[in-house]
Coordinates of C-alpha atoms in Angstrom, one line a residue:
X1 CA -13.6 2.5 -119.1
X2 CA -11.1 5.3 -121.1
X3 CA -11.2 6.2 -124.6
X4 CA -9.3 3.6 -126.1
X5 CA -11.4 0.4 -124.8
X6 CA -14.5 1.8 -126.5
X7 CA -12.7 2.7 -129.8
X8 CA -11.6 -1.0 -130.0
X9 CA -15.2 -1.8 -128.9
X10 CA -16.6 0.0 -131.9
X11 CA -13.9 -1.0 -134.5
X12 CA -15.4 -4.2 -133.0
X13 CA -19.1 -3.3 -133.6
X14 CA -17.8 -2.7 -136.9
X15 CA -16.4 -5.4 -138.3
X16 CA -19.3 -7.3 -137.0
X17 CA -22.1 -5.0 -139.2
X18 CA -19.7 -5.4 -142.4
X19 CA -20.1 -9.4 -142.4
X20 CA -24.0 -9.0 -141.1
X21 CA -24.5 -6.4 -144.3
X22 CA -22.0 -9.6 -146.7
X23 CA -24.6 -11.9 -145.7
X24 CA -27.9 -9.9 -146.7
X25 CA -26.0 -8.5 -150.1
X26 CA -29.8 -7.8 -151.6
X27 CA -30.5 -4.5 -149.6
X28 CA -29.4 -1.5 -151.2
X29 CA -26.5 0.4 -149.7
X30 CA -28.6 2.8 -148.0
X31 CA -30.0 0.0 -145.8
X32 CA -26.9 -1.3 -144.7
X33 CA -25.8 1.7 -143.8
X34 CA -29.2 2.1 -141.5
X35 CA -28.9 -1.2 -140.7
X36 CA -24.9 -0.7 -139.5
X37 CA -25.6 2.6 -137.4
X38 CA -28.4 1.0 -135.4
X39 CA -26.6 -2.4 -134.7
X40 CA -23.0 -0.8 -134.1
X41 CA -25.4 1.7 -131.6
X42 CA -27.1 -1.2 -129.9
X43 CA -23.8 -3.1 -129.5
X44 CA -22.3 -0.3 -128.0
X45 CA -25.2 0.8 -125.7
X46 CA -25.0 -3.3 -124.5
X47 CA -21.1 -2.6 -123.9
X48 CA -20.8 0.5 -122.0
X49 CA -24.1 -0.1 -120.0
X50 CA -22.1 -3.1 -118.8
X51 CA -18.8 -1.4 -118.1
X52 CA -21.0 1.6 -116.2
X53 CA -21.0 1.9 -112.2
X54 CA -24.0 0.2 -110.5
X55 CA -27.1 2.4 -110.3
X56 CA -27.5 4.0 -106.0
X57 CA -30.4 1.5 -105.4
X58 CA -28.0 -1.7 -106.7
X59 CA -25.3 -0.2 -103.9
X60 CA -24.8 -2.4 -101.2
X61 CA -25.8 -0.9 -97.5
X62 CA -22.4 -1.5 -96.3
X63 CA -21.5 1.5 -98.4
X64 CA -24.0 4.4 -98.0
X65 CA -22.8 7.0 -95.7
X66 CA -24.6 7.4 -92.4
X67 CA -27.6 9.7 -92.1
X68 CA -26.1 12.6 -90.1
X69 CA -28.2 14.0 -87.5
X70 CA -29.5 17.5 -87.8
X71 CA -27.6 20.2 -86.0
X72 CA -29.2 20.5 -82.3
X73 CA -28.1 23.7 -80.0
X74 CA -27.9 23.0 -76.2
X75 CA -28.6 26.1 -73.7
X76 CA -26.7 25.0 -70.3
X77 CA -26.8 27.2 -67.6
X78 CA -24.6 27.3 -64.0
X79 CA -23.9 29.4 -61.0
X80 CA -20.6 31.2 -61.2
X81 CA -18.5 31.3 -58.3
X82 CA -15.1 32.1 -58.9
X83 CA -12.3 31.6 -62.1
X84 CA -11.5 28.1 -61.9
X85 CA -15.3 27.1 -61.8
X86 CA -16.5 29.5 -64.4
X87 CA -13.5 28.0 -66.7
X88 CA -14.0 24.3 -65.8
X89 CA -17.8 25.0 -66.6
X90 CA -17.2 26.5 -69.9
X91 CA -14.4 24.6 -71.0
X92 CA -15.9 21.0 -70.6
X93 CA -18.8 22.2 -72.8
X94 CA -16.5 22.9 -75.3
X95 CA -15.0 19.3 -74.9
X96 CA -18.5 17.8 -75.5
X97 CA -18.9 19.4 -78.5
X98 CA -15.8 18.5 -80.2
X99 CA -17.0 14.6 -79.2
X100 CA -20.4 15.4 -80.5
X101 CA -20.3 17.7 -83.5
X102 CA -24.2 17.7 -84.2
X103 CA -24.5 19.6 -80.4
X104 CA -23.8 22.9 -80.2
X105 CA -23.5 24.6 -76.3
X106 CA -24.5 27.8 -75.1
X107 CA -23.1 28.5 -71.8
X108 CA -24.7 31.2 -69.2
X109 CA -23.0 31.6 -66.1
X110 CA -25.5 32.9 -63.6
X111 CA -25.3 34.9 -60.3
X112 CA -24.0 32.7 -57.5
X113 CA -26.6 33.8 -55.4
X114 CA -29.6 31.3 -55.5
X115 CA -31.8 34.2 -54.7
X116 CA -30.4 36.1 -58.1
X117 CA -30.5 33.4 -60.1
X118 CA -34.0 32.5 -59.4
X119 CA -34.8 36.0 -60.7
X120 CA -33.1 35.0 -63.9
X121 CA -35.0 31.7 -64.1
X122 CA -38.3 33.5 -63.3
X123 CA -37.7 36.2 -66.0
X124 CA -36.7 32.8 -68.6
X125 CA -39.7 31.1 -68.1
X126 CA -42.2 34.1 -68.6
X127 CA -39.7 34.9 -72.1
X128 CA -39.8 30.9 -73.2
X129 CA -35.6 30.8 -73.2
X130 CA -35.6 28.3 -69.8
X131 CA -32.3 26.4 -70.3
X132 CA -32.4 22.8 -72.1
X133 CA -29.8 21.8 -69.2
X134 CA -29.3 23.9 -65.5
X135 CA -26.9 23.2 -63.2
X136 CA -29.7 23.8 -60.2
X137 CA -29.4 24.5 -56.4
X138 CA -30.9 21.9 -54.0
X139 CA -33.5 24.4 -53.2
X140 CA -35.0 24.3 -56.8
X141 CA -36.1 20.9 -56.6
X142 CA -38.5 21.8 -54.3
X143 CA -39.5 25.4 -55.4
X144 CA -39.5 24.6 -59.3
X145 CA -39.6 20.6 -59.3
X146 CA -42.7 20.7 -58.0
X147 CA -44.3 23.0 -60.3
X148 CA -43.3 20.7 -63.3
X149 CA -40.7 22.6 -64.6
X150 CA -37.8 20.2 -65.4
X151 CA -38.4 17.2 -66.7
X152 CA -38.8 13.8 -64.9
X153 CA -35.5 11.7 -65.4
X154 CA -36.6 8.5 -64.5
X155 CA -36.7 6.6 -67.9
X156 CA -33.2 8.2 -68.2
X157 CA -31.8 6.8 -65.3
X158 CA -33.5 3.6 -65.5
X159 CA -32.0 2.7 -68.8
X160 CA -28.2 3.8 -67.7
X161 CA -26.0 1.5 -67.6
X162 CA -23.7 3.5 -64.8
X163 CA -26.3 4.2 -62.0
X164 CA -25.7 1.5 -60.2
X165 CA -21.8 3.0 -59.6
X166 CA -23.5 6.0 -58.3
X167 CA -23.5 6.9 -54.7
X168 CA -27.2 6.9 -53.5
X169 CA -27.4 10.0 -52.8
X170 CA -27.3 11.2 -56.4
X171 CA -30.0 9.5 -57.4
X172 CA -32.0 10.1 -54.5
X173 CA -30.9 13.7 -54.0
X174 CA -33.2 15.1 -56.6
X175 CA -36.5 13.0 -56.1
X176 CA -39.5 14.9 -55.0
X177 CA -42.3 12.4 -54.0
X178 CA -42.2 9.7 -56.6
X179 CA -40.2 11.6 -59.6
X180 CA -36.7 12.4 -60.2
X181 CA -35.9 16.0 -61.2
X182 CA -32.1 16.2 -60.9
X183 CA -29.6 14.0 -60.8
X184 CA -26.6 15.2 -58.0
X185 CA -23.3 16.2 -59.2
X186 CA -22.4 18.4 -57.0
X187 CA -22.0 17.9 -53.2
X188 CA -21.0 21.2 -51.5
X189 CA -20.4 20.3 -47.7
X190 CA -19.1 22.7 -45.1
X191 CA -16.0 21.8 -43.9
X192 CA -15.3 23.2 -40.5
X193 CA -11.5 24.4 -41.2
X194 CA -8.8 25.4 -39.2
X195 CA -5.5 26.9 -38.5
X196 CA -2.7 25.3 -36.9
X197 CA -0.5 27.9 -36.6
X198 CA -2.7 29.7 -34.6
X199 CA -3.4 27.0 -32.6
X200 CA -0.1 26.5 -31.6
X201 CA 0.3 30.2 -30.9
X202 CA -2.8 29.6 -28.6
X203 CA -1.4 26.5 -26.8
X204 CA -3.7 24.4 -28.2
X205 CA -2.3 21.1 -30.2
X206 CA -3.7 21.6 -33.9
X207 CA -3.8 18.2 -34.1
X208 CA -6.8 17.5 -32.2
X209 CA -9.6 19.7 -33.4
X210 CA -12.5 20.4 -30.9
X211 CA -15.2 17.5 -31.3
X212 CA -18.2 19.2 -29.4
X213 CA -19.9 22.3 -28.7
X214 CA -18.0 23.1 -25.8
X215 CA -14.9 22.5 -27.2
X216 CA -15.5 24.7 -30.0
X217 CA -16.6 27.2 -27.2
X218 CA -13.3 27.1 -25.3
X219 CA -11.5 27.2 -28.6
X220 CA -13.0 30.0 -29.8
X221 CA -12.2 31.8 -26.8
X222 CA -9.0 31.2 -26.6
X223 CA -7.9 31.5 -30.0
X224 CA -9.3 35.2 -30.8
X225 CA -7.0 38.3 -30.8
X226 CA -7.9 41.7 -29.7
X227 CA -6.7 45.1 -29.1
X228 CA -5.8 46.9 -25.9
X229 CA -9.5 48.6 -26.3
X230 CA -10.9 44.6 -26.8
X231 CA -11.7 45.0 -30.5
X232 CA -11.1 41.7 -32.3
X233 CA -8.0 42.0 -34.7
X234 CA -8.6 38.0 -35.5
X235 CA -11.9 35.7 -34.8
X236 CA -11.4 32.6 -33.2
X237 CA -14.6 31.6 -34.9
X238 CA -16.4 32.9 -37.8
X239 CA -19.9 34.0 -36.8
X240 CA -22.4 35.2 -39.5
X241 CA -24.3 38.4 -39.2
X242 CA -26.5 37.8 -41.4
X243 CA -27.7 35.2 -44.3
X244 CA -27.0 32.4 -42.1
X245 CA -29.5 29.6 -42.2
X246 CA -27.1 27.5 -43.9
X247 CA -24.5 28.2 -40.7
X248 CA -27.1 27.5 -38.4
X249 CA -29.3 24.7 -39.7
X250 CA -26.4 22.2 -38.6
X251 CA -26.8 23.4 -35.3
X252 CA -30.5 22.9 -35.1
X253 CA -30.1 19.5 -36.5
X254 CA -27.1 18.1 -34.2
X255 CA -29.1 19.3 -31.4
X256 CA -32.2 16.9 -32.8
X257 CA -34.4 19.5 -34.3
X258 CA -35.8 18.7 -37.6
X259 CA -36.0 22.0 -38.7
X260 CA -38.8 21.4 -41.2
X261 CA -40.5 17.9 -40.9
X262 CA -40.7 17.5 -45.0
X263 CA -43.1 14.5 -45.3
X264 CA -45.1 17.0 -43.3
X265 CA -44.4 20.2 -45.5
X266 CA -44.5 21.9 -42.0
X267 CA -42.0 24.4 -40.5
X268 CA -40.5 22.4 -37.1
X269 CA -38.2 25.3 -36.0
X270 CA -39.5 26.7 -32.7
X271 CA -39.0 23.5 -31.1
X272 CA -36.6 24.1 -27.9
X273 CA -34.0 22.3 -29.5
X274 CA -33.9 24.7 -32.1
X275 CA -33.5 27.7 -29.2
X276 CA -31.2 25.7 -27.2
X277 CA -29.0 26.0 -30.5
X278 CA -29.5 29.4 -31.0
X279 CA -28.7 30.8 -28.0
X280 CA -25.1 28.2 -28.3
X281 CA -24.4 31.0 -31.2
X282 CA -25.6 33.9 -29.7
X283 CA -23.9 33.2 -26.5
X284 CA -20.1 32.9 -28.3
X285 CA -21.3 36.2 -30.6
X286 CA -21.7 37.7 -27.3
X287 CA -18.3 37.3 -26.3
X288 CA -16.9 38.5 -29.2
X289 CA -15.1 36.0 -31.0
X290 CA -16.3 36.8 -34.0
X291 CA -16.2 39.5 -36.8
X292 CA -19.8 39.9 -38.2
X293 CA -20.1 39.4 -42.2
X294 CA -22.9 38.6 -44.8
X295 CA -22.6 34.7 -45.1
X296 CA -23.6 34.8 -48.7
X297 CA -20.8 37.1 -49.5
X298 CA -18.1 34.1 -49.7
X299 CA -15.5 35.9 -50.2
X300 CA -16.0 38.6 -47.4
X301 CA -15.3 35.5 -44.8
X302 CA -12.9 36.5 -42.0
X303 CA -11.1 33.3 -42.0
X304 CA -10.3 33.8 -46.1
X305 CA -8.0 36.8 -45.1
X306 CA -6.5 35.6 -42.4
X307 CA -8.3 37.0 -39.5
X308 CA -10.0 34.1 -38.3
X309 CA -8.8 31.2 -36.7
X310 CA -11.7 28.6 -37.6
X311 CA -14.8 28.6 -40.2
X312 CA -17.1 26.6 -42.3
X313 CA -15.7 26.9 -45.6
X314 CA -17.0 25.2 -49.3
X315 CA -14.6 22.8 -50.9
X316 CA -14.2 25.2 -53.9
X317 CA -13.0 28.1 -51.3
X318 CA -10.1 26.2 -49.5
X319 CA -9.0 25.1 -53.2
X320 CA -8.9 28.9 -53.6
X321 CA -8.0 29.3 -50.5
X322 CA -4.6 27.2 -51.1
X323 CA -4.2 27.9 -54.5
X324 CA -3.3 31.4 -53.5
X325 CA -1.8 31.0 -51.1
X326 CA 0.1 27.7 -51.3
X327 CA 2.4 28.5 -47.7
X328 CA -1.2 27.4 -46.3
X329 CA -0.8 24.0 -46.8
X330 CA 0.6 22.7 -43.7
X331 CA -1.3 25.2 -41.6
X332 CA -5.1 23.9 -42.6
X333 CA -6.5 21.5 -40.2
X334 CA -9.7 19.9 -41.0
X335 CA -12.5 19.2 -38.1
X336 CA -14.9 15.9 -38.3
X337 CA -18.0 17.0 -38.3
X338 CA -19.1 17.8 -35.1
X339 CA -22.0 16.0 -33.0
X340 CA -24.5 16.3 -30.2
X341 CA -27.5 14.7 -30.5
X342 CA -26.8 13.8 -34.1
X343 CA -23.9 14.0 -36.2
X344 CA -25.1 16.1 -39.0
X345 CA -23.0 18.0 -41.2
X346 CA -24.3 21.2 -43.5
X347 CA -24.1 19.5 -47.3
X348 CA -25.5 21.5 -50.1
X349 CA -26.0 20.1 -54.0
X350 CA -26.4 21.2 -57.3
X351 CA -28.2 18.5 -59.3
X352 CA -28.6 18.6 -63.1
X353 CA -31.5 19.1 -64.3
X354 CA -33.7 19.5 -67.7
X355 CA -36.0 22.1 -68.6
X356 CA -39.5 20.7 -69.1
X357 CA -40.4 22.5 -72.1
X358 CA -37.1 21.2 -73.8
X359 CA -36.9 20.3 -77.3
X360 CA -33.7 18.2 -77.1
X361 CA -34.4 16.3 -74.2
X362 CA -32.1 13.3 -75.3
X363 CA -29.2 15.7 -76.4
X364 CA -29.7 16.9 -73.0
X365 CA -29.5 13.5 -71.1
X366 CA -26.7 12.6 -73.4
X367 CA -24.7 15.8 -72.1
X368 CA -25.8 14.9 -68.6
X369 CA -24.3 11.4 -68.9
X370 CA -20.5 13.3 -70.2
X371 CA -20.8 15.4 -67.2
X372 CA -21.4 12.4 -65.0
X373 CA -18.7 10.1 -66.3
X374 CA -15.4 9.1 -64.4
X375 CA -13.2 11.6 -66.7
X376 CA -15.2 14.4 -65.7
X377 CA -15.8 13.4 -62.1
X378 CA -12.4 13.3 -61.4
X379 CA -11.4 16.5 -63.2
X380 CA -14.2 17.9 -61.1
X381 CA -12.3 16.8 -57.9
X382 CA -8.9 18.0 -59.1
X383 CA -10.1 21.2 -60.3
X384 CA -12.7 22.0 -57.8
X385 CA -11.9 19.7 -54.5
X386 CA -15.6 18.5 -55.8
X387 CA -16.0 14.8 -54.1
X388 CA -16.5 12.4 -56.6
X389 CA -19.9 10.1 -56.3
X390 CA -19.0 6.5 -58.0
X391 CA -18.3 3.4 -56.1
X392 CA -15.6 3.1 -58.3
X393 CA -13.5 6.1 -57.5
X394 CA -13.7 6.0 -54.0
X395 CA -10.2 4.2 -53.2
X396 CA -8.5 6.5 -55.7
X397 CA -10.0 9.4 -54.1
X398 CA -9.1 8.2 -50.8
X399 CA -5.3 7.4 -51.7
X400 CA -5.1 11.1 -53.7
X401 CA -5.5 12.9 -50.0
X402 CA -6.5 10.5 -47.0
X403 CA -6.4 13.2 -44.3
X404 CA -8.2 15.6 -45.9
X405 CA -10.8 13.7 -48.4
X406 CA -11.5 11.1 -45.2
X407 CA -13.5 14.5 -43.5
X408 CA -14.4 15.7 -46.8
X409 CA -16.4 12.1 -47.5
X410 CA -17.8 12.3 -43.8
X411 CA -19.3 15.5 -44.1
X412 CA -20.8 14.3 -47.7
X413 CA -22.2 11.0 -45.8
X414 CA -23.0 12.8 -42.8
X415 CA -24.6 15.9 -44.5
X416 CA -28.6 17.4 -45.0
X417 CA -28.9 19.9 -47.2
X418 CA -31.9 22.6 -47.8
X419 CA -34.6 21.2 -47.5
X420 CA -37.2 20.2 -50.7
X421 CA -40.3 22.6 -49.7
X422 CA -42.0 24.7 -52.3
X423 CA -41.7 27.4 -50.1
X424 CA -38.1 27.5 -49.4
X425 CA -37.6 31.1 -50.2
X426 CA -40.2 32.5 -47.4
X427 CA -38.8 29.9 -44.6
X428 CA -35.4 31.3 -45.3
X429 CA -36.7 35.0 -45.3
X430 CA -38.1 34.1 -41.6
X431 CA -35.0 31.7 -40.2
X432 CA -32.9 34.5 -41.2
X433 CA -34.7 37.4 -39.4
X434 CA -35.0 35.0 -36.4
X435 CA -31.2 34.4 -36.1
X436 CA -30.8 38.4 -36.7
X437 CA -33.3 39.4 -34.1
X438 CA -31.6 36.8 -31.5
X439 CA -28.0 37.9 -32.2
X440 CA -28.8 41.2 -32.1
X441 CA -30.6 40.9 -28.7
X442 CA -34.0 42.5 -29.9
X443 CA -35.4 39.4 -29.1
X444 CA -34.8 36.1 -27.3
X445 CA -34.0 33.2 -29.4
X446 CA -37.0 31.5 -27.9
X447 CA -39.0 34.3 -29.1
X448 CA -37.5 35.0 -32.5
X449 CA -38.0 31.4 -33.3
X450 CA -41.4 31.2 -32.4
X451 CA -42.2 34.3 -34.1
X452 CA -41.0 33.7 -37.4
X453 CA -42.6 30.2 -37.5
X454 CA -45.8 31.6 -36.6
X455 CA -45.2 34.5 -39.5
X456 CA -44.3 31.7 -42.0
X457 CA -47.4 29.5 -40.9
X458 CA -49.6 32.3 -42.0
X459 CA -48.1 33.0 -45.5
X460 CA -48.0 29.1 -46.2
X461 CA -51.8 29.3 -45.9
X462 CA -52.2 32.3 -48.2
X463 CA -50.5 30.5 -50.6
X464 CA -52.6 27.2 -50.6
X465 CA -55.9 29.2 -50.7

């Protein structure tokens, strides 16, 4: 209401006390003009209380504002690996938060090393600052999962409405026992890749990769390069020095070793299936078609420069791979994964994964369920050749690249990753110094085999005591 209503309203009031104080002519004029003041107030109290705004409590729900949530700050935490997947990484947090401006995300990128970065999640959990959300190697779910430090998923997943578009092996990937610990994003098989220009330069047709161990034998062979004093100049297959139980575990397994019989918790390695596959590897290393390298150190690879005409590379290296080098594309061949006894392909994961001592659990599962949604699964594969893992999405993946995402979803289907033992670390300490001591000829693979099983059986038992 403006000025001039309520001066009309008391001119009003006004009038009314004047024919009020007529009527009751006996009081003295003092009393009238008592009487005046309180009615014309009273009049005008009725007035304006009438013409003022409804009091918060008479407001109708429809018009309070929400109750905004208080500000929440995420810690997420991934391997690094190279540009593109440090940038993807950091990037889509920054997307989240712009959809969810009560979350706040603090991004670490860690060692790509699984060995480094369990340092760094060792060191976190004796300081109290264990990520809220950890993009976590396979490995982990046995070595830390089973010490209860992420947080069960279950009711999560349970109550999501997308699950059942999942591939099973994203839910499953990340139970140990009867809980879920992570929830796979991440599939990392390795591919065995090719050249076709130096196959043709070989004689060999690069349109029909080799299919068995023998095969890749002969290939091998005939594909490496050396010089007039027999030094290779180019691999015809990349053969790890050293760090290779993810190279050779494949081999072990296509030959019907189980490596590690996990319902067992028991090491299953110096079976003679598992020799018969080491001495395949040992017997091409001895013929020098390879160029020794770390196998952790992915970019030290042979085949990555050029000087190799076949390896097992990671989805996120051929991206690389081709990326800088785009003349490449024509020339990479990809091989189905290989089989003997049993097709089995190498397929690591990273699973997400919440810390057990989180305080924004919920915020957590609600970033988990952004990174797992169709946008991001597809940016994943575009970005990062990362297969996507929804029933959904599998034509469109299919029809983006048939040739090439055809092997990539066999060696997904086909694959076994590490496997979930608490002791992972120690079995890969001993499988490694095997392979080194049979490659190097201080020992027979027989022998090497056997020995690090027996040396692992004894520090399992120190460890239960």
């Amino acid at each position: 209401m403006n000025v001039p209503d309520i001066d009309r309203l008391l001119q009003l009031s006004m009038k009314t006390v004047a024919i009020f104080t007529f009527l009751i002519g006996g009081f003295k004029m003092y009393k009238t003009k008592i009487i005046s003041t309180v009615v014309a107030t009273g009049l005008l109290a009725g007035v304006l209380a009438g013409c003022a705004k409804p009091s918060e409590s008479a407001q109708p729900n429809s018009g309070e504002k929400p109750t905004e949530k208080a500000p929440v700050t995420l810690t997420f935490w991934f391997p690094g690996a190279d540009k593109v997947n440090d940038e993807y990484f950091t990037n889509v947090a920054k997307e989240f938060e712009k959809l969810h401006p009560n979350i706040k995300i603090e991004t670490t990128v860690l060692p790509a090393n699984s060995a480094d970065v369990d340092t760094k999640l060792n060191a976190a959990k004796l300081s109290g600052t264990f990520p809220d959300v950890l993009s976590a190697y396979l490995i982990f779910m046995g070595t830390r999962g089973t010490k209860g430090e992420f947080a069960p998923l279950d009711d999560y997943i349970k109550k999501w409405d997308e699950k059942d578009d999942m591939f099973e092996s994203a839910l499953s990937i990340g139970k140990v026992k009867d809980k879920t610990f992570g929830l796979g994003f991440y599939p990392a098989p390795e591919i065995l890749t090719y050249r076709k220009d130096y196959f043709k330069e070989a004689g060999l047709d690069p349109e029909k990769p080799p299919a068995t161990w023998e095969e890749l034998a002969q290939y091998a062979e005939k594909l490496t390069k050396r010089d007039a004093n027999g030094n290779v100049t180019r691999a015809g297959f990349d053969i790890p020095g050293t760090s290779a139980s993810v190279f050779f575990e494949p081999f072990m397994r296509q030959n019907g070793s189980k490596v590690i019989d996990e319902e067992k918790e028991a090491p299953a390695f110096s079976d003679a299936k598992s020799a018969e596959a080491l001495d395949f590897l040992v017997g091409l290393a001895n013929k020098k078609v390879n160029t020794p390298f770390d196998y952790q150190k992915k970019d030290t690879f042979p085949f990555i420069s050029g000087k190799s005409a076949m390896s097992f590379l990671q989805t996120t290296m051929i991206s690389n791979l081709l990326n800088n080098n785009p003349e490449l594309k024509d020339n990479l061949g990809f091989v189905p994964v290989l089989k003997r006894e049993n097709k089995v392909a190498f397929n690591g994961y990273r699973l997400f994964t919440i810390g057990a001592n989180s305080k924004h659990k919920d915020e957590s599962w609600e970033f988990i369920q952004f990174m797992m949604s169709k946008e991001q699964m597809w940016k994943r594969y575009k970005d990062l050749k990362i297969p996507v893992l929804r029933k959904s999405m599998e034509q469109q993946f299919m029809d983006e690249d048939p040739k090439f995402n055809g092997v990539l979803l066999d060696y997904v289907k086909s694959g076994k990753g590490k496997p979930i033992i608490p002791w992972t670390s120690l079995y890969d300490k001993y499988i490694h110094l095997a392979y080194e001591e049979a490659l190097s000829g201080k020992k027979s693979a027989a022998q090497a085999l056997k020995d690090a099983q027996d040396n692992l059986e004894k520090e399992i038992k120190t460890l239960t005591k």
